[in-house]
Structures are given as C-alpha cells and as structure tokens.
Amino acid sequence: MGQNSLPDEVQKDVTALVTRALAEDVGSGDVTAKLIAVDATAVGYVVARESAVFCGRPWFDEVFRQIDPRVEIAWDVEDGASIRADGRLCVLRGPARSILTGERTGLNFLQTLSGTATVVRRFVERIRGTQARIVDTRKTLPGLRSAQKHAVSAGGGDNHRFGLYDGILIKENHVVAAGGIKEAIRAARALNAGVPLMCEAENLSEVQAALEERVDLLLLDDFPTHILAKAVNMGRDFRRYNRGDSVLEASGGISLNNVRSIADTGVDRISIGGLTKHVQAVDLSMRLLAPGAALPDINAALRIALR
C-alpha cells in the first residue's frame, strides 16, 4: 500500500478531521474571498521553503474536496518524498475563491505532518545499519493521532499501539497499584484481551521478571547505555535458552545525539515521544500565478526520493 493510500478507518478520520478544521477556520464563510469575482479562476502552486520530508497529501486533497470539488490538484510528490527548498509540490487549478479559502487549512496539514515525517527520517538515518527500528508513542497532538502516525510511517518509522484499546502496556504506576511487576503481568494475562501484552521495566530485576513472564514487548525505560546493553544481553540469553521472544524496546531521554549509541546496544526498537509531541512545522507557501505567468520548473529545485 502506498503512502497516499490509507486504510478505510484512517480515511474516515481524515474526512472528520478536515471537517473540524474547516469549521474552525471558515466558520460562517470566508469574508475576504468575497473580494474576488465569483466566476474568477486561478492557477496556483505549493512550494517548499526548506528541505524536508513531505507528508499530508490526503488531508490537503480532502480540504479542497470539501470546499469545492472543482479545484483540481496535480501532485509532483508523494508522501515520504524528500523535497528541496524552492521545490514545487503541487499545482492547483479552479475557482479562485475556493483556492484562497482552502489555502491556510491545507497548508497547516502539510506543514505539520511534513514536520513530523522530517524528524522521523533524521532518526531513521542516524541508526541506519543497526537492527533497531524507530517507533512512535501516544504522545501526539490531540485529535491528530492518526495523521501523525501516518507521518511517522512516511518518515520511515513504525507505529506503536494506537490507543489504550489495542495493546496492554504495564507502566510503573500499574506495577505499584498491582503490587509488583509479576502480579501486574499475570493480572493482564488473565484478562484474555486478545491484544499484545507489553511491560515497562525500570531496573534489571524487573527486566528478569518480565522476561520470565514472557511478555510480548519489554520497554526498557531511561536505562543508561551500559545498563541497557546488559538488559539486551539478558534478553538474548533468555531467547537462546528459554525460547523467549520478547521484543526489546528502549525509551526515555532519546535524542539525535544519543540514539545511535542506544541502537548499537542491540535493542529491537527505540520509541521516541518527541517525534509527535515536539513539532516544528516545515515552511511551505502557496502562490497564485499572475495572468500570463509560467509555473516554476519542477526539475530546477525538486528531488523526489521515495523510500
């Protein structure tokens, strides 16, 4: 499935999210757009002002589908493409009022999701050559979870559980409330919830206990690198001698400066909340062409590099 082909449940969320965003921005109507003649047509294009990883086509398309299906959009890029500064991303043709009304909402989706995809790609490139995978968390902008998780995938990362319903993740407060890590794991398993059973460990004793309980995923939280390496070796030994198959995931305090050393310990996954909660939007603009003006040459400044 391509980056611009979404599962049905995500597409439904795209539609609902765009509806809310347009209600927020357009409200009872775009007063400024009424300056333009109702029958005026326009040609415009979206341009990148900085290098980035592009993401957000389905949301941008949906903005103009809801505003005015007569607006035609011809894309030069797909989600997951690397783009250069001054690169053309798409061309729009249609009623001028409609293009102007959808401009900001459409760009808001593109700049936010491209920002997430760009950060993810930096982490993915930093650990290239290791076995580790970069993974997101539930630390997303409220209402934008499915969109940001799509952006993580576009950037080359993997998705963790979507919410509280599709995976059990036992954390320190659950352990305290249950009376211990093994007690918490056994209580979770007794639920027969039919979802992955994951558990966080904060020290090597908890690592051993969780491995013995054969959790599906063991989250190694805020471990110094030398302790993390010991935990990974414990996991390898348990797999070798007990046929365990717990996935080992590092988390906590991870940055571009230390992610490579963490990956080099041999962990399977590295989860980073900052991928989706610390968003720096990519600088994008929309420009309408003056009568008789030519579109910028896409090949002059744009490089499409699909994953």
Coordinates of C-alpha atoms in Angstrom, one line a residue:
M1 CA 0.0 0.0 0.0
G2 CA 1.4 3.4 -1.0
Q3 CA 1.8 6.3 1.4
N4 CA -1.1 8.0 -0.2
S5 CA -3.5 5.0 0.0
L6 CA -5.0 5.0 3.5
P7 CA -6.9 2.3 5.4
D8 CA -10.7 2.9 5.5
E9 CA -10.7 3.8 9.2
V10 CA -7.9 6.4 8.7
Q11 CA -9.6 7.8 5.7
K12 CA -12.8 8.3 7.8
D13 CA -10.7 10.2 10.3
V14 CA -9.2 12.3 7.5
T15 CA -12.7 13.4 6.5
A16 CA -13.8 14.2 10.1
L17 CA -10.6 16.0 10.9
V18 CA -10.7 18.2 7.8
T19 CA -14.4 19.0 8.5
R20 CA -13.5 20.2 12.0
A21 CA -10.5 22.2 10.7
L22 CA -12.6 24.0 8.1
A23 CA -15.3 24.7 10.6
E24 CA -12.7 26.3 12.8
D25 CA -11.2 28.4 10.0
V26 CA -14.0 29.2 7.6
G27 CA -16.9 29.4 10.1
S28 CA -19.9 31.1 8.6
G29 CA -17.9 32.0 5.4
D30 CA -14.7 33.4 4.0
V31 CA -15.4 37.2 4.0
T32 CA -12.0 38.1 2.4
A33 CA -12.5 35.8 -0.5
K34 CA -15.6 37.8 -1.5
L35 CA -13.2 40.4 -2.8
I36 CA -12.7 38.1 -5.8
A37 CA -15.2 37.8 -8.6
V38 CA -17.4 34.7 -8.1
D39 CA -16.6 33.4 -11.6
A40 CA -12.8 34.1 -11.4
T41 CA -10.5 31.2 -11.9
A42 CA -6.9 30.8 -10.8
V43 CA -3.8 28.6 -11.1
G44 CA -1.6 28.3 -8.0
Y45 CA 1.2 26.1 -6.7
V46 CA 2.6 25.0 -3.3
V47 CA 6.3 25.5 -2.9
A48 CA 8.7 24.3 -0.1
R49 CA 10.9 26.9 1.5
E50 CA 13.2 24.4 3.1
S51 CA 14.4 20.9 2.6
A52 CA 12.2 18.3 4.3
V53 CA 10.3 15.0 4.0
F54 CA 6.9 15.6 2.5
C55 CA 3.7 14.4 4.1
G56 CA 0.0 15.2 4.1
R57 CA -1.5 14.7 0.6
P58 CA -4.7 13.0 1.7
W59 CA -5.5 15.8 4.2
F60 CA -4.8 18.6 1.6
D61 CA -6.9 16.8 -1.0
E62 CA -9.7 16.4 1.4
V63 CA -9.7 20.2 2.3
F64 CA -10.4 21.1 -1.3
R65 CA -12.8 18.2 -1.9
Q66 CA -14.9 19.6 0.9
I67 CA -14.6 23.2 -0.1
D68 CA -15.1 22.8 -3.9
P69 CA -14.6 19.6 -5.9
R70 CA -14.0 21.8 -8.9
V71 CA -10.5 22.5 -7.6
E72 CA -8.1 20.2 -9.5
I73 CA -4.8 19.3 -7.8
A74 CA -1.8 17.8 -9.7
W75 CA 0.8 16.5 -7.4
D76 CA 4.5 16.4 -8.1
V77 CA 5.4 14.4 -4.9
E78 CA 4.1 11.6 -2.8
D79 CA 4.1 11.3 1.0
G80 CA 7.6 10.1 2.0
A81 CA 9.4 12.1 -0.7
S82 CA 12.5 14.2 0.2
I83 CA 12.0 17.7 -1.1
R84 CA 14.4 20.6 -1.5
A85 CA 14.0 24.3 -0.8
D86 CA 12.1 26.0 -3.6
G87 CA 10.7 22.7 -4.9
R88 CA 7.2 22.7 -6.3
L89 CA 4.9 20.3 -4.6
C90 CA 1.6 20.6 -6.5
V91 CA -0.4 22.7 -8.9
L92 CA -4.0 23.8 -8.2
R93 CA -6.5 24.9 -10.8
G94 CA -10.1 26.1 -10.3
P95 CA -12.3 28.8 -8.8
A96 CA -10.1 31.5 -7.2
R97 CA -12.3 31.9 -4.2
S98 CA -12.2 28.3 -3.3
I99 CA -8.4 28.0 -3.7
L100 CA -7.9 31.0 -1.4
T101 CA -10.4 29.7 1.2
G102 CA -8.6 26.4 1.5
E103 CA -5.1 27.7 1.4
R104 CA -4.3 28.0 5.1
T105 CA -6.1 24.9 6.3
G106 CA -4.5 22.8 3.6
L107 CA -1.0 24.2 4.3
N108 CA -1.5 23.7 8.0
F109 CA -1.9 20.0 7.5
L110 CA 1.1 19.8 5.1
Q111 CA 3.5 21.8 7.3
T112 CA 2.6 19.9 10.5
L113 CA 2.7 16.4 9.0
S114 CA 5.8 17.1 7.0
G115 CA 7.5 18.4 10.2
T116 CA 6.8 15.0 11.9
A117 CA 7.9 13.0 8.9
T118 CA 11.1 15.1 8.6
V119 CA 12.1 14.5 12.2
V120 CA 11.4 10.8 12.0
R121 CA 13.6 10.5 8.9
R122 CA 16.5 12.1 10.7
F123 CA 16.3 9.5 13.5
V124 CA 16.0 6.7 10.9
E125 CA 19.1 7.8 9.1
R126 CA 21.1 8.2 12.3
I127 CA 20.6 4.5 13.2
R128 CA 20.9 3.1 9.7
G129 CA 22.9 -0.2 9.7
T130 CA 21.6 -1.3 13.1
Q131 CA 18.7 -3.7 13.7
A132 CA 16.7 -1.1 15.6
R133 CA 13.6 0.5 14.4
I134 CA 12.3 3.9 15.3
V135 CA 8.8 3.8 16.9
D136 CA 6.3 6.5 17.9
T137 CA 4.2 6.8 21.1
R138 CA 0.8 8.1 22.2
K139 CA 2.3 11.5 22.9
T140 CA 0.5 13.0 19.9
L141 CA -1.3 16.4 19.3
P142 CA -4.9 15.9 20.5
G143 CA -7.1 14.9 17.5
L144 CA -4.2 14.4 15.2
R145 CA -3.1 10.9 16.2
S146 CA -3.9 9.0 13.0
A147 CA -2.5 11.8 10.9
Q148 CA 0.8 12.0 12.9
K149 CA 1.2 8.2 12.9
H150 CA 0.8 8.2 9.1
A151 CA 3.5 10.9 9.1
V152 CA 5.8 8.6 11.2
S153 CA 5.3 5.9 8.6
A154 CA 6.0 8.3 5.8
G155 CA 9.3 9.2 7.5
G156 CA 10.4 5.6 7.7
G157 CA 9.4 4.8 11.3
D158 CA 7.0 2.3 12.8
N159 CA 3.8 2.8 14.8
H160 CA 3.3 1.7 18.4
R161 CA -0.2 0.9 19.7
F162 CA -2.7 3.4 18.5
G163 CA -4.5 3.9 21.9
L164 CA -5.4 2.2 25.1
Y165 CA -7.6 -0.4 23.5
D166 CA -5.3 -2.2 21.1
G167 CA -2.4 -3.1 23.4
I168 CA -1.8 -3.5 27.2
L169 CA 1.2 -1.5 28.4
I170 CA 2.0 -2.0 32.0
K171 CA 3.9 1.0 33.4
E172 CA 5.3 1.9 36.8
N173 CA 2.0 3.1 38.2
H174 CA 0.3 -0.1 37.2
V175 CA 3.0 -2.1 38.9
V176 CA 2.6 -0.1 42.1
A177 CA -1.2 -0.5 42.0
A178 CA -1.0 -4.2 41.3
G179 CA 1.6 -5.0 44.0
G180 CA 4.5 -5.9 41.8
I181 CA 5.5 -6.5 38.2
K182 CA 4.8 -10.2 38.0
E183 CA 1.4 -9.6 39.7
A184 CA 0.6 -6.9 37.1
I185 CA 1.6 -9.1 34.2
R186 CA -0.4 -12.1 35.4
A187 CA -3.5 -9.9 36.0
A188 CA -3.2 -8.6 32.5
R189 CA -2.8 -12.0 31.0
A190 CA -5.9 -13.2 32.9
L191 CA -8.0 -10.6 31.0
N192 CA -7.6 -12.6 27.8
A193 CA -7.9 -9.3 26.0
G194 CA -6.5 -10.6 22.7
V195 CA -4.0 -7.7 22.3
P196 CA -0.2 -7.5 22.7
L197 CA 1.0 -7.6 26.3
M198 CA 3.8 -5.1 26.9
C199 CA 5.5 -4.1 30.1
E200 CA 7.9 -1.4 31.2
A201 CA 11.0 -2.2 33.3
E202 CA 13.0 0.3 35.3
N203 CA 15.8 -1.9 36.5
L204 CA 17.4 -5.2 35.8
S205 CA 15.4 -7.1 38.4
E206 CA 12.2 -6.0 36.6
V207 CA 13.8 -7.0 33.3
Q208 CA 14.4 -10.5 34.5
A209 CA 10.9 -10.8 36.0
A210 CA 9.2 -9.6 32.8
L211 CA 11.3 -11.9 30.6
E212 CA 10.3 -14.8 32.8
E213 CA 6.7 -13.9 32.3
R214 CA 7.3 -13.9 28.6
V215 CA 5.7 -10.5 27.7
D216 CA 5.3 -9.7 24.1
L217 CA 7.4 -6.5 24.4
L218 CA 9.7 -5.3 27.2
L219 CA 10.1 -1.5 27.4
L220 CA 13.5 -0.5 28.9
D221 CA 12.8 2.9 30.3
D222 CA 15.6 5.5 30.9
F223 CA 18.4 2.9 31.1
P224 CA 21.9 4.3 30.9
T225 CA 23.6 2.8 27.8
H226 CA 25.8 0.4 29.7
I227 CA 22.8 -0.9 31.7
L228 CA 20.7 -1.1 28.6
A229 CA 23.4 -3.3 27.0
K230 CA 23.2 -5.6 30.0
A231 CA 19.4 -5.8 29.6
V232 CA 19.8 -6.6 25.9
N233 CA 22.2 -9.4 26.7
M234 CA 19.7 -10.8 29.3
G235 CA 17.0 -10.8 26.7
R236 CA 19.3 -12.5 24.2
D237 CA 20.3 -15.2 26.8
F238 CA 16.6 -15.8 27.6
R239 CA 15.7 -16.1 24.0
R240 CA 18.6 -18.6 23.5
Y241 CA 18.0 -20.8 26.4
N242 CA 14.2 -20.5 27.0
R243 CA 12.9 -19.8 23.5
G244 CA 11.5 -16.5 24.7
D245 CA 10.6 -14.0 22.0
S246 CA 10.1 -10.7 23.9
V247 CA 10.8 -7.6 21.7
L248 CA 13.2 -5.2 23.5
E249 CA 12.4 -1.5 23.2
A250 CA 14.4 1.4 24.6
S251 CA 12.7 4.7 25.6
G252 CA 13.3 7.8 27.6
G253 CA 15.7 10.7 27.1
I254 CA 16.4 9.8 23.5
S255 CA 17.8 12.4 21.1
L256 CA 19.7 12.6 17.8
N257 CA 22.9 12.8 19.9
N258 CA 22.5 9.5 21.7
V259 CA 20.1 7.4 19.5
R260 CA 23.0 5.7 17.7
S261 CA 24.7 4.5 20.8
I262 CA 21.3 3.2 22.0
A263 CA 20.7 1.4 18.8
D264 CA 24.2 -0.1 18.9
T265 CA 23.3 -1.9 22.2
G266 CA 21.2 -4.3 20.0
V267 CA 17.7 -3.2 21.0
D268 CA 14.9 -4.1 18.6
R269 CA 13.1 -0.8 18.8
I270 CA 13.5 2.7 20.1
S271 CA 10.4 4.7 21.0
I272 CA 10.5 8.5 21.0
G273 CA 7.7 10.7 22.2
G274 CA 9.3 13.8 20.7
L275 CA 8.6 12.6 17.2
T276 CA 5.0 13.7 17.6
K277 CA 4.8 16.0 20.6
H278 CA 7.7 18.3 19.6
V279 CA 6.5 19.5 16.2
Q280 CA 8.4 22.1 14.2
A281 CA 6.4 22.9 11.1
V282 CA 8.0 22.9 7.7
D283 CA 8.0 26.2 5.9
L284 CA 5.6 25.9 2.9
S285 CA 3.8 28.5 0.8
M286 CA 1.1 28.7 -1.8
R287 CA 1.4 31.2 -4.7
L288 CA -1.2 32.2 -7.3
L289 CA 0.1 32.9 -10.8
A290 CA -0.4 36.3 -12.3
P291 CA -2.1 36.3 -15.7
G292 CA 0.4 35.1 -18.4
A293 CA 3.0 33.9 -15.8
A294 CA 4.5 30.4 -16.2
L295 CA 4.7 27.7 -13.5
P296 CA 8.2 27.2 -11.9
D297 CA 10.2 24.4 -13.4
I298 CA 9.8 21.4 -11.1
N299 CA 13.1 19.9 -12.2
A300 CA 15.0 23.1 -11.2
A301 CA 14.8 22.6 -7.5
L302 CA 12.9 19.4 -6.6
R303 CA 14.3 15.9 -5.9
I304 CA 11.7 13.2 -5.4
A305 CA 13.3 10.4 -3.4
L306 CA 10.8 7.8 -2.4
R307 CA 11.6 5.5 0.4

